[in-house]
Coordinates of C-alpha atoms and ligand atoms in Angstrom, one line a residue:
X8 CA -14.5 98.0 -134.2
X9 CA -11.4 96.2 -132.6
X10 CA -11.7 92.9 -130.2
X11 CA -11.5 92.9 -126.8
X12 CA -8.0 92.2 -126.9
X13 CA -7.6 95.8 -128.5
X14 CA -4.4 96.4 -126.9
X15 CA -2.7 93.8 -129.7
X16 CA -4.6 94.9 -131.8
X17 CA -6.1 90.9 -132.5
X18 CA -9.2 90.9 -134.5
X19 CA -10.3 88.0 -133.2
X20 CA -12.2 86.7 -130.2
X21 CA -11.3 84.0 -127.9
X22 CA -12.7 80.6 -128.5
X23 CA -14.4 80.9 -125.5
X24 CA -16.3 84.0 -126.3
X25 CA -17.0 83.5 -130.1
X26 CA -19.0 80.1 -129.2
X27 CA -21.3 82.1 -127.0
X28 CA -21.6 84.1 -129.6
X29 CA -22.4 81.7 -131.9
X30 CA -24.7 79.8 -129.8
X31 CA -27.5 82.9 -129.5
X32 CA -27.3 84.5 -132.5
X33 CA -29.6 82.5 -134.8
X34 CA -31.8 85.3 -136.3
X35 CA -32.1 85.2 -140.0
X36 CA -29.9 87.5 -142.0
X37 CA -32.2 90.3 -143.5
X38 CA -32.7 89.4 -146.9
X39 CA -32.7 91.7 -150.2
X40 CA -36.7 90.8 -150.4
X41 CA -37.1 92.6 -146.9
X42 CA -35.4 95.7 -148.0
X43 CA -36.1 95.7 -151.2
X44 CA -39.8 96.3 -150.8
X45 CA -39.7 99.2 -148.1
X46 CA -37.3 101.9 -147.0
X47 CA -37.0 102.8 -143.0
X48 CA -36.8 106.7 -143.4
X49 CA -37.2 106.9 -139.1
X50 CA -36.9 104.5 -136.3
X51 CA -38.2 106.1 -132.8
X52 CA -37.1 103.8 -130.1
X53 CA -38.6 104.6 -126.7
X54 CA -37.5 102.0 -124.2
X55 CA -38.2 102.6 -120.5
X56 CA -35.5 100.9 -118.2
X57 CA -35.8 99.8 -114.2
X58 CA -33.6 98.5 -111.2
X59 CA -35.9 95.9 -109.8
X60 CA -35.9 93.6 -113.3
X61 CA -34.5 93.1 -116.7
X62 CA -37.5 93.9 -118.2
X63 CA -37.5 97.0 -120.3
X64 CA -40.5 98.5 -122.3
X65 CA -40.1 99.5 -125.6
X66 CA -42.6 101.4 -128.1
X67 CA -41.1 101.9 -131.6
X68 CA -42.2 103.9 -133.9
X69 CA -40.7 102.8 -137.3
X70 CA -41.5 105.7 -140.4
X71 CA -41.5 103.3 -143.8
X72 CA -41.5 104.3 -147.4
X73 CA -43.1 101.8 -149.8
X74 CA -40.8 101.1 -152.5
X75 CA -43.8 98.7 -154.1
X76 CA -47.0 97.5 -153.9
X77 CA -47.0 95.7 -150.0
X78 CA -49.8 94.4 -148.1
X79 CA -47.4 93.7 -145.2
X80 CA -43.6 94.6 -143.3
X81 CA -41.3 92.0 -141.6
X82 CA -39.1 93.5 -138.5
X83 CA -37.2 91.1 -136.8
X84 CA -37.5 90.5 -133.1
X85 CA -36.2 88.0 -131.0
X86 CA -39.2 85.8 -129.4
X87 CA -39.4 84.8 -125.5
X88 CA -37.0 81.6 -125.4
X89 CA -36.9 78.9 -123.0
X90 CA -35.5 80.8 -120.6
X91 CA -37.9 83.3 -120.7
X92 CA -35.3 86.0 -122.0
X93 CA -37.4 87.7 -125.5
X94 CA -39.8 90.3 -126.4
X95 CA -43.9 89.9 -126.2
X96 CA -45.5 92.1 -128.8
X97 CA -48.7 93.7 -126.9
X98 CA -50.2 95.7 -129.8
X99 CA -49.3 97.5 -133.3
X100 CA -50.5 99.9 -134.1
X101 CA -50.3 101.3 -138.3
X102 CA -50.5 105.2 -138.5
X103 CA -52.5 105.1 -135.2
X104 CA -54.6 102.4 -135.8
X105 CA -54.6 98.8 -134.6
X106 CA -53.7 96.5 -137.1
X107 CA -53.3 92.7 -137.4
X108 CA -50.0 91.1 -137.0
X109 CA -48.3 88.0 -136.0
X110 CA -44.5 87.2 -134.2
X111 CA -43.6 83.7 -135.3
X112 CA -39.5 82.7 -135.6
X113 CA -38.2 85.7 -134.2
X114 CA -40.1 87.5 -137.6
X115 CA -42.9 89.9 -136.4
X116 CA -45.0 90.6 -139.3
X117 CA -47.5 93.7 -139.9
X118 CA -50.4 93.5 -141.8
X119 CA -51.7 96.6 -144.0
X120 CA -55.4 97.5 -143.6
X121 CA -55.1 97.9 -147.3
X122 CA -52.4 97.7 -149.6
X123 CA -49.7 99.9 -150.1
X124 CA -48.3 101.1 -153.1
X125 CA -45.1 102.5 -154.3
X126 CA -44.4 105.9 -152.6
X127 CA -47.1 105.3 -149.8
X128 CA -45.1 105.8 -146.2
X129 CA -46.9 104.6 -143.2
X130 CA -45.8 105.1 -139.4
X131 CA -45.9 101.6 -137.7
X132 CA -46.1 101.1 -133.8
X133 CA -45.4 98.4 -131.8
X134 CA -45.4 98.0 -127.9
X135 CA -43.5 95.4 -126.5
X136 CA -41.6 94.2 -123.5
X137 CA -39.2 91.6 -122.2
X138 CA -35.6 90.6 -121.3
X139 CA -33.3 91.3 -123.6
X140 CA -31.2 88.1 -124.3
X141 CA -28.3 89.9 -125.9
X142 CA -28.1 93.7 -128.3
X143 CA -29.0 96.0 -125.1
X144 CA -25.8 94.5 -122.1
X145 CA -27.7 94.8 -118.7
X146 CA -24.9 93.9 -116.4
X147 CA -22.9 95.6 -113.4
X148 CA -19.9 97.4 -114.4
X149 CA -16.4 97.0 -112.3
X150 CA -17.0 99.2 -109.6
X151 CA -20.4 97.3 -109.5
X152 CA -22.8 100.1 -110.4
X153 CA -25.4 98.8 -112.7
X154 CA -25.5 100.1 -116.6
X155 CA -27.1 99.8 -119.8
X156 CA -25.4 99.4 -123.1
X157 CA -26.5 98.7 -126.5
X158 CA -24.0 96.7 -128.5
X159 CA -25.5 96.1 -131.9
X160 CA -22.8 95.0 -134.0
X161 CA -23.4 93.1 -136.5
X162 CA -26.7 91.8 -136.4
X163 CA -27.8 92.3 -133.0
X164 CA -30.8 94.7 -132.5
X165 CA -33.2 92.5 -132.6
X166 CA -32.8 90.8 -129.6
X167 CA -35.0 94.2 -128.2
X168 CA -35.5 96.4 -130.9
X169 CA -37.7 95.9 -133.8
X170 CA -36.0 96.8 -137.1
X171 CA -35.7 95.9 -140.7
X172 CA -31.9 95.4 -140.4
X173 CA -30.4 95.6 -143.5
X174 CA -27.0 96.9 -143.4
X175 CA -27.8 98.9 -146.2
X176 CA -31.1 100.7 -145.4
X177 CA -29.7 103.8 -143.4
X178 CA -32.8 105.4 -140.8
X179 CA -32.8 108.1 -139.0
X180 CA -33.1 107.4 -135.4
X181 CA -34.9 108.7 -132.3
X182 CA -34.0 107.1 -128.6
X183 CA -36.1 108.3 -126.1
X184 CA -34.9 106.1 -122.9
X185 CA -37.2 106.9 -119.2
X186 CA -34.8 105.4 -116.7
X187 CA -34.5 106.2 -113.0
X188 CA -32.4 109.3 -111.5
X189 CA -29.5 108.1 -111.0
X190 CA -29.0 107.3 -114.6
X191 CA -27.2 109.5 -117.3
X192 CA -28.5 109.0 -120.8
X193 CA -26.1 109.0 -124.3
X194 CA -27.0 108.1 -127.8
X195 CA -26.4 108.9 -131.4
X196 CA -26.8 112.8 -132.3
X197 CA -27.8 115.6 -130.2
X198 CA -29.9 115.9 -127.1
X199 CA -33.1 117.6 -127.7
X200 CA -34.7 116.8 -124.0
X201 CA -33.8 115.8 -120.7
X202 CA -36.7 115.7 -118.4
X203 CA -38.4 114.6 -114.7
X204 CA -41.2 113.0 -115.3
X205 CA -42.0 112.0 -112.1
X206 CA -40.5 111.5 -108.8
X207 CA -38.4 108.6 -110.0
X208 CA -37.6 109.0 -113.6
X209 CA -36.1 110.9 -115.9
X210 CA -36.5 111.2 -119.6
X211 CA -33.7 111.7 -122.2
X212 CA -34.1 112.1 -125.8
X213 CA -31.8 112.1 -128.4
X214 CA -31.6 112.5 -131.9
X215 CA -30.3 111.9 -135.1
X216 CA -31.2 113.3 -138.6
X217 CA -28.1 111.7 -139.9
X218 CA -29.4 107.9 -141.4
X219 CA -27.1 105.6 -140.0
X220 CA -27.0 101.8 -140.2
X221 CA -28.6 100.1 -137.6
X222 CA -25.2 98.4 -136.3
X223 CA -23.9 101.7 -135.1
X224 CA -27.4 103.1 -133.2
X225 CA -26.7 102.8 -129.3
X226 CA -28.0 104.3 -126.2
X227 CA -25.8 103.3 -123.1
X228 CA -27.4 104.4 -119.7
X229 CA -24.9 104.4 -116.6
X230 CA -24.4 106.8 -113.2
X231 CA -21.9 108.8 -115.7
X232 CA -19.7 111.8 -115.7
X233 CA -19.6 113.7 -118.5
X234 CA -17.1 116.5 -120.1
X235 CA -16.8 118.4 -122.7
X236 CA -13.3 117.5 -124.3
X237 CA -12.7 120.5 -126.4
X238 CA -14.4 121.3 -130.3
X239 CA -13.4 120.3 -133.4
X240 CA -13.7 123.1 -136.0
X241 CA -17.7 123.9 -134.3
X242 CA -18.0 119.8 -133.4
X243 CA -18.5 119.2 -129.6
X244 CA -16.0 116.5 -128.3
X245 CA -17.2 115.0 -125.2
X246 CA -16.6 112.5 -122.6
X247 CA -18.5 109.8 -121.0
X248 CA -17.0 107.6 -118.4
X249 CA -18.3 105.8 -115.0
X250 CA -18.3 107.9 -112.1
X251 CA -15.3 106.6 -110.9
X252 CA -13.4 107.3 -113.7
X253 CA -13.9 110.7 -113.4
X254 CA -10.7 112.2 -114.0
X255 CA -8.7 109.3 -115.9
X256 CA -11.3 108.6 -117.9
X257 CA -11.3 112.3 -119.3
X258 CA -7.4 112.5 -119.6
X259 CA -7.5 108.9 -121.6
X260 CA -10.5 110.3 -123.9
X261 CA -8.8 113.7 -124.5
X262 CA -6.5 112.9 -127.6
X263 CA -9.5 112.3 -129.3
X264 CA -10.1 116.1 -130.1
X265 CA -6.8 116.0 -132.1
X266 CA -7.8 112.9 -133.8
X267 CA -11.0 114.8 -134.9
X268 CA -9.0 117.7 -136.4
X269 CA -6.6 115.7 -137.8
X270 CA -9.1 113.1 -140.1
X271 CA -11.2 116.5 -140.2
X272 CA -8.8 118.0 -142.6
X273 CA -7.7 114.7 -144.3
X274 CA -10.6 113.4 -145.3
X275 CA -13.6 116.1 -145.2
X276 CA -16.0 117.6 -142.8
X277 CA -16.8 115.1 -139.9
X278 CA -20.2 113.5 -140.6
X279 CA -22.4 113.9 -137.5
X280 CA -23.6 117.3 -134.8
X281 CA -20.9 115.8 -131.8
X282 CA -18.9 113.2 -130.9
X283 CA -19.4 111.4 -127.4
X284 CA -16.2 108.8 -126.3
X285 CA -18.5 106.4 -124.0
X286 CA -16.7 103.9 -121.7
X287 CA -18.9 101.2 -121.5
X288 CA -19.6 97.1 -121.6
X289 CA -19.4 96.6 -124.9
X290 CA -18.2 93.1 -126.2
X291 CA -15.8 94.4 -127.9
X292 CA -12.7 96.4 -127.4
X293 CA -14.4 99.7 -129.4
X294 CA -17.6 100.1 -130.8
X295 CA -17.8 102.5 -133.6
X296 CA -21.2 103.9 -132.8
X297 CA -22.1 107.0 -134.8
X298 CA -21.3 110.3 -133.0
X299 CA -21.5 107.8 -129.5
X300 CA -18.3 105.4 -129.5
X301 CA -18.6 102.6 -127.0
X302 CA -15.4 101.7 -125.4
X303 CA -14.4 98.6 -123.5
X304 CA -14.6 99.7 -119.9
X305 CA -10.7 98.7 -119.6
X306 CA -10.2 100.9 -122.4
X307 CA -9.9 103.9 -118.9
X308 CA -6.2 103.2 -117.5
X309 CA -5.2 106.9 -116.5
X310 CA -2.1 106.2 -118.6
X311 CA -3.1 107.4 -122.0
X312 CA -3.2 104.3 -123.4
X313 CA -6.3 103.9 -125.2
X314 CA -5.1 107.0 -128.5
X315 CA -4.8 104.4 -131.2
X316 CA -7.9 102.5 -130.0
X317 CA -9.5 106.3 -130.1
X318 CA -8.0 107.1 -133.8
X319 CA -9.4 103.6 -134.7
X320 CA -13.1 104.0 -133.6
X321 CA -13.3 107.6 -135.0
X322 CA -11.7 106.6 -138.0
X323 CA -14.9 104.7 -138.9
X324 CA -16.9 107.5 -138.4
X325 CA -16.0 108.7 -141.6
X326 CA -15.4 104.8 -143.2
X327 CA -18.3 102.1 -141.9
X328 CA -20.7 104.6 -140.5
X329 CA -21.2 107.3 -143.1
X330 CA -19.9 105.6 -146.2
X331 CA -21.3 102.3 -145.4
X332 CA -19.8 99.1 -147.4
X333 CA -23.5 98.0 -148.8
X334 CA -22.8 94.3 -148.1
X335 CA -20.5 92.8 -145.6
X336 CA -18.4 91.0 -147.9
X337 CA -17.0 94.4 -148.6
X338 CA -16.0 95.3 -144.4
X339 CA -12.9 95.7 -145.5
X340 CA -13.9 99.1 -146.6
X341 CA -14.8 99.9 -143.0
X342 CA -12.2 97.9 -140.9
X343 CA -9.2 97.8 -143.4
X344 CA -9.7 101.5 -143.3
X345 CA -10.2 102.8 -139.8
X346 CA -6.9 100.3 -139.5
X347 CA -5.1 102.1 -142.4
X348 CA -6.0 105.6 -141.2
X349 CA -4.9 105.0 -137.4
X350 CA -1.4 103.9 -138.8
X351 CA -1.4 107.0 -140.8
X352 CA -2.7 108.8 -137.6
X353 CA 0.7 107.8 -136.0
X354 CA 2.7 108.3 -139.2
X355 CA 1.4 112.2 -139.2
X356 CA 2.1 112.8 -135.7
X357 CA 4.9 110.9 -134.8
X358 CA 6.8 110.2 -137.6
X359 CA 7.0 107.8 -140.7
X360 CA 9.2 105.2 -138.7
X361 CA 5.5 104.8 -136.8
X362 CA 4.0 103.8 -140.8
X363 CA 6.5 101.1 -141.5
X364 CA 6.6 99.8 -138.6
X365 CA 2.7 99.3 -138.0
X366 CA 3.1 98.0 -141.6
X367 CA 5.6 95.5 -141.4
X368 CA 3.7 94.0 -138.2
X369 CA 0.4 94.2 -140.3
X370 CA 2.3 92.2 -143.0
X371 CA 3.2 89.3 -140.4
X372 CA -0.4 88.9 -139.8
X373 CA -1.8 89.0 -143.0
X374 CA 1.0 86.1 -144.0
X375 CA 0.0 84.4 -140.3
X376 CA -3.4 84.4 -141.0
X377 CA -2.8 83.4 -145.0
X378 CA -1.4 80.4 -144.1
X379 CA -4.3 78.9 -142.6
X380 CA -6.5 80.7 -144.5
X381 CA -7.0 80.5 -148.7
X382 CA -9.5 83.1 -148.5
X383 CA -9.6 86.5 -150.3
X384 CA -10.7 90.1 -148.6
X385 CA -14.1 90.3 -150.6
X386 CA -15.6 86.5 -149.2
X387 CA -19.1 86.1 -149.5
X388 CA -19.2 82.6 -148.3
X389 CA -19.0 83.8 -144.6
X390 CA -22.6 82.7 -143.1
X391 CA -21.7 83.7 -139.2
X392 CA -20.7 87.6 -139.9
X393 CA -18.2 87.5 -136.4
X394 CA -16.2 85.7 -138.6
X395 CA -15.7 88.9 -140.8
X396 CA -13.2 90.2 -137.9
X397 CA -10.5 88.8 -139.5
X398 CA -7.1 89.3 -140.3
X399 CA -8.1 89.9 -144.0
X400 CA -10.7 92.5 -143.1
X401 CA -8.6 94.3 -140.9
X402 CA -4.5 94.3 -141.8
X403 CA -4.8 93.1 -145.4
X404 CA -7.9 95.7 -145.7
X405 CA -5.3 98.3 -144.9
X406 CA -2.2 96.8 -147.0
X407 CA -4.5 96.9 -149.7
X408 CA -4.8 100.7 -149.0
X409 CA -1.4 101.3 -148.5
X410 CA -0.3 99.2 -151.7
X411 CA -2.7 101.7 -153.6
X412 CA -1.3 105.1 -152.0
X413 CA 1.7 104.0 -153.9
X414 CA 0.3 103.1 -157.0
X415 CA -2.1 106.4 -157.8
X416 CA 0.8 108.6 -155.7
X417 CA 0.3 110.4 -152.4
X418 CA -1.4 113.3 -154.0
X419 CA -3.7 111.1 -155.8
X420 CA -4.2 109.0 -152.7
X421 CA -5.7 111.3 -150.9
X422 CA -7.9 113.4 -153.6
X423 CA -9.2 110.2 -154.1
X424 CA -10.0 109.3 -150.4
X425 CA -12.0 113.2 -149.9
X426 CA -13.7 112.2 -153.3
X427 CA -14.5 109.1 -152.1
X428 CA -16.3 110.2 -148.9
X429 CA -17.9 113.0 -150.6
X430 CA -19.9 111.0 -153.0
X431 CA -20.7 108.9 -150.8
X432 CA -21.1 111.0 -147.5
X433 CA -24.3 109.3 -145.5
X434 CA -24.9 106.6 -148.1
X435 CA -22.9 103.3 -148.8
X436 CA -20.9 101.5 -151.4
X437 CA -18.8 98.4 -152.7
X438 CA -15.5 98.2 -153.7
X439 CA -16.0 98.5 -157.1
X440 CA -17.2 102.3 -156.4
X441 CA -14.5 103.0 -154.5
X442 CA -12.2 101.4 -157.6
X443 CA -13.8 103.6 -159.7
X444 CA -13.2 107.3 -157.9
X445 CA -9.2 105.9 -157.6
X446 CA -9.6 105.1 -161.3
X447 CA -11.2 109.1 -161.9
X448 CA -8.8 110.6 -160.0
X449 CA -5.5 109.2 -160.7
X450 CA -6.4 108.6 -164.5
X451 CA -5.0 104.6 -164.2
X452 CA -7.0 101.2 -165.0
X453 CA -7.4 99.7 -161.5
X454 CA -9.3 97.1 -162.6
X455 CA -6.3 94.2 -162.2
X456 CA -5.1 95.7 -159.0
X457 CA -8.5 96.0 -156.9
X458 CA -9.1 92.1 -158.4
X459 CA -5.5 90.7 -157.5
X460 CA -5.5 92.1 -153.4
X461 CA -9.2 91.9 -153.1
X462 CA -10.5 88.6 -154.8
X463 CA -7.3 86.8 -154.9
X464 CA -6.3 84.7 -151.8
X465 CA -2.8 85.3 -150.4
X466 CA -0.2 87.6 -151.8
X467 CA 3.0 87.3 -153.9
X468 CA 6.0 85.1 -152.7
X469 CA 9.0 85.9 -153.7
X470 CA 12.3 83.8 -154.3
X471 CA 15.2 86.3 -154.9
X472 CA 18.4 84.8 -156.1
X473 CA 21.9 87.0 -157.6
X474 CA 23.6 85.7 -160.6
X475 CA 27.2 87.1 -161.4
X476 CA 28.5 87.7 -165.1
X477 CA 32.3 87.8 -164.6
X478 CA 33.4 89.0 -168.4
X479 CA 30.9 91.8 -167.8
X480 CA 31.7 93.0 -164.5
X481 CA 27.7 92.8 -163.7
X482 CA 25.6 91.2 -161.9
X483 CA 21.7 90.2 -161.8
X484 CA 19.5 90.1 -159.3
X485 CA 16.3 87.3 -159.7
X486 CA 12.9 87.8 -158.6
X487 CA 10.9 84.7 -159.1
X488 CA 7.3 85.1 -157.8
X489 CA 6.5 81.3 -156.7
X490 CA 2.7 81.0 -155.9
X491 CA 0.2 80.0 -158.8
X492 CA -1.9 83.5 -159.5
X493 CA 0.8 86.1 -160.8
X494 CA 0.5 89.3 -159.1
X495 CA 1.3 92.8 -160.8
X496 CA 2.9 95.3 -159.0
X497 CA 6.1 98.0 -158.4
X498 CA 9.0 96.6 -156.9
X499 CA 11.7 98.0 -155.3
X500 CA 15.2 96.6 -154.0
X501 CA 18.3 98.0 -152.3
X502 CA 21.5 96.5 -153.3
X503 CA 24.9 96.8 -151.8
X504 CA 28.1 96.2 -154.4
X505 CA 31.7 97.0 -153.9
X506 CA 30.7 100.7 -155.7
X507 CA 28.1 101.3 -152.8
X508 CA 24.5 101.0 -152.4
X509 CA 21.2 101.8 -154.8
X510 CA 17.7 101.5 -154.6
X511 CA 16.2 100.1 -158.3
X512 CA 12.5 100.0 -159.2
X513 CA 10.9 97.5 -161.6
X514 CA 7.9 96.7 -162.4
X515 CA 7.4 92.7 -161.8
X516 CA 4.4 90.9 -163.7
X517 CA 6.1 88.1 -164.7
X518 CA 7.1 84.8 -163.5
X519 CA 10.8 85.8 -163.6
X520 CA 11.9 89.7 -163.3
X521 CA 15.8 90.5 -163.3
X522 CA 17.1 93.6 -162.4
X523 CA 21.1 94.1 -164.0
X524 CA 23.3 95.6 -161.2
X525 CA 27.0 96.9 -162.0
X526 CA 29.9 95.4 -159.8
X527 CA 29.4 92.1 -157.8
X528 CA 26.3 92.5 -155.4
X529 CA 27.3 91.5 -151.5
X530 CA 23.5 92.0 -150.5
X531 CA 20.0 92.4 -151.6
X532 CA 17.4 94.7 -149.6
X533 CA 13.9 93.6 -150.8
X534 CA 11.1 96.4 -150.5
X535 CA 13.5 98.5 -148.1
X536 CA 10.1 101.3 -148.0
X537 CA 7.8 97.9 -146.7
X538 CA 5.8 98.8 -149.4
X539 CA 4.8 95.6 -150.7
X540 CA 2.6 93.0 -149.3
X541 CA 4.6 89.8 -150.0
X542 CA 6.1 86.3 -148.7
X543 CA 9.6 85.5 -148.8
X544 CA 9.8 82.5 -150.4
X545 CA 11.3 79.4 -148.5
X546 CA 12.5 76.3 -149.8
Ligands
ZN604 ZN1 -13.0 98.7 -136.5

């Protein structure tokens, strides 16, 4: 995902925005108890939209596995508030009978007929309807046509869809959406039927076999054109933009065929049957959806401005939705990725000048944000999950992974990454799994280096100082690291002397490292590769 402001590539909303925000999501985080006692195998979501109100009419089917003995399920969603904006449960049914139930404080729970036990699965149904307050954007887009958009990220389903939403219990997913004529239909994984049902509606169902997590699900409904972009290896590539977009809307999605080859051969076969680019009215500046990326509707200039935004959102494709960090503390394995892999993107295809560059500007706002900040990558005392689109998720997620590519070597960077992904294609994991593939493939003990840039606020500052030894003709070069926790890594610097100029690598673990130099040093280079995440220290 990136912010609106995707163009600087901020991770963070305006005040503004984040308060509304804020202000309606109050549903209770999913806890482990939910998920712990049942597995969603299949969510169905039929939802019938209209032009004359904001009510839509859902009927979900959810498919659950027992994982223990259960005389009930919780889903979560969003009751009628004062404003009237909500969903009204009118009946559940459990494997096509009507069952008891209640929807108190946004929980809506299902009672059993009788208990289930361990490995029972039921299919539950429930019909509802109502205004969505927020999850499902019904608005007008800027040439004023009217559109619907799902925009689930992070926790916001349940504003009109029931679900168990644990980030870490994966479903397979069903939309079936009946909406009038006019409307175009797109959602996660391939199209099985497009229909008239009547002489105003149409129906459009799509599928996906792939289990996703429910923050990447989406349907958008809008008067669309669609394209096909071109194929990578036998993947479909396609375009989805307003109407009026038509033509510089598929220009501006193109480059994202190349993008698909390129993390295609990378990192390992592209997870899902297609991949639609969707310009839409999401909040955000992308929206990572599996196989159906929402795009900011700005995110269309005709200029071929939106590649990196593009390289971003598919990036997570591979990192986020199919190898899904099981708890959000860990996003960084998600964001600091997709953020590492568009810079690499750039550095593949237009040089390695694009890698230090989009490093050394990451840098300045990892140490912007550190100054205001004592907080490490992996913080699990964030309550409002917004707040994980941060600086720390994002650029220090992908200094992390570029600190690493160093440290097991570019060979064992990347083995690692495929290995990674391939054990755990269409699951999820934590850092310490990821730690442990490096570990396998590059035969080195991680363990201090994941814990130092992971669960150690800020990063190493550095006071370099020369000291000249006149009887020896030699000089020394001082690195002092200032800050309390001391950090362990390679370190390299250039040094100019009146015999010319070298590069030396030490290793610095210490308070005080010296590097011995022959001649008299006229100037000191540190990290002339910017492969170090560190402070200059200031007096
Ligand atoms: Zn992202």
């Amino acid at each position: 995902m990136r912010s609106g402001n995707f163009k600087t590539g901020l991770c963070r909303f305006s005040a503004a925005v984040k308060i509304i925000i804020s202000a309606v999501i109050i549903m209770p985080a999913a806890g482990e108890s939910l998920y712990g006692q049942t597995d969603v195998i299949r969510y169905e979501f039929r939802v019938k939209l209209n032009d004359s109100t904001d009510i839509i009419q859902g009927n979900s089917t959810a498919t659950i596995l027992f994982k223990e003995r259960t005389g009930s399920v919780d889903f979560f969603l969003r009751t009628s508030d004062r404003t009237g904006k909500g969903m009204n449960v009118a009946g559940v049914l459990s494997d096509g009978f009507e069952t008891k139930w209640s929807h108190t404080g946004d929980i809506l729970t299902v009672l059993m007929p009788v208990e289930k036990n361990a490995g029972d699965s039921v299919h539950i149904t429930i019909s509802y309807s109502g205004v969505p307050a927020d999850g499902l954007i019904i608005s007008k887009n800027k040439y004023g046509r009217r559109t619907f958009f799902s925009d689930h990220w992070p926790d916001r389903a349940p504003y009109y869809l029931p679900v168990c939403d644990n980030l870490a219990d994966k479903a397979k997913v069903d939309f079936i959406i009946i909406a009038p004529y006019h409307y175009r239909v797109v959602a996660n994984g391939i199209l099985t039927e497009e229909s008239n049902i009547d002489n105003f509606n149409r129906l459009t169902h799509w599928r996906e076999d792939v289990p996703l997590p429910v923050k990447v699900m989406a349907f958008g409904a809008a008067p669309f054109a669609a394209t096909l972009s071109g194929f990578a290896g036998n993947i479909p590539v396609w375009a989805w933009v307003f109407q009026e977009n038509r033509e510089a809307g598929f220009s501006d999605y193109k480059p994202a065929v190349k993008v698909m080859n390129f993390y295609d051969s990378l990192i390992g076969p592209y997870p899902y049957e297609k991949l639609a680019n969707v310009q839409s009215k999401t909040i955000f500046g992308g929206l990572e959806n599996a196989s159906c990326i929402f795009y900011s509707e700005n995110s269309v200039t005709g200029q071929g401005r939106a590649e990196r935004l593009i390289a971003h959102e598919i990036a997570h494709q591979w990192f986020g939705n199919s190898v899904t960090e099981r708890e959000w503390s860990h996003i960084w394995l998600s964001e600091g990725f997709a953020t590492y892999l568009t810079t690499v993107y750039m550095e593949m295809n237009y040089g390695r000048e694009m890698l230090e560059t989009g490093m050394r500007q990451s840098r300045t706002t990892v140490l912007r944000y550190a100054e205001k900040n004592k907080k490490p990558v992996i913080d699990s005392t964030i309550t409002d999950l917004m707040d994980l689109l941060n600086a720390n998720s994002y650029q220090k997620g992908a200094w992390v992974l570029h600190m690493l590519r160093r440290e097991t070597g570019e060979s064992n960077f990347w083995k690692g990454l495929r290995l990674y992904y391939e054990k755990f294609r269409n699951s999820t994991a934590l850092s310490s799994d990821f730690r442990q593939i490096m570990e396998q493939v590059s035969g080195k003990d991680l363990q201090r280096f994941f814990y130092q840039w992971l669960e150690v606020p800020g990063q190493p500052e550095l006071k370099i100082s020369t000291e000249k030894d006149i009887k020896g003709n030699m000089s020394y070069v001082i690195v002092e690291q200032m800050q309390d926790y001391l950090f362990d890594f390679p370190f390299d610097i250039t040094v100019k002397t009146e015999k010319g100029t070298e590069t030396l690598t030490t290793r610095i673990n210490g308070k005080k490292t010296r590097f011995n130099v022959k001649g008299t040093v006229s100037e000191v280079i540190p990290d002339p590769g910017t492969w170090l995440l560190f402070k200059s220290y200031a007096n």
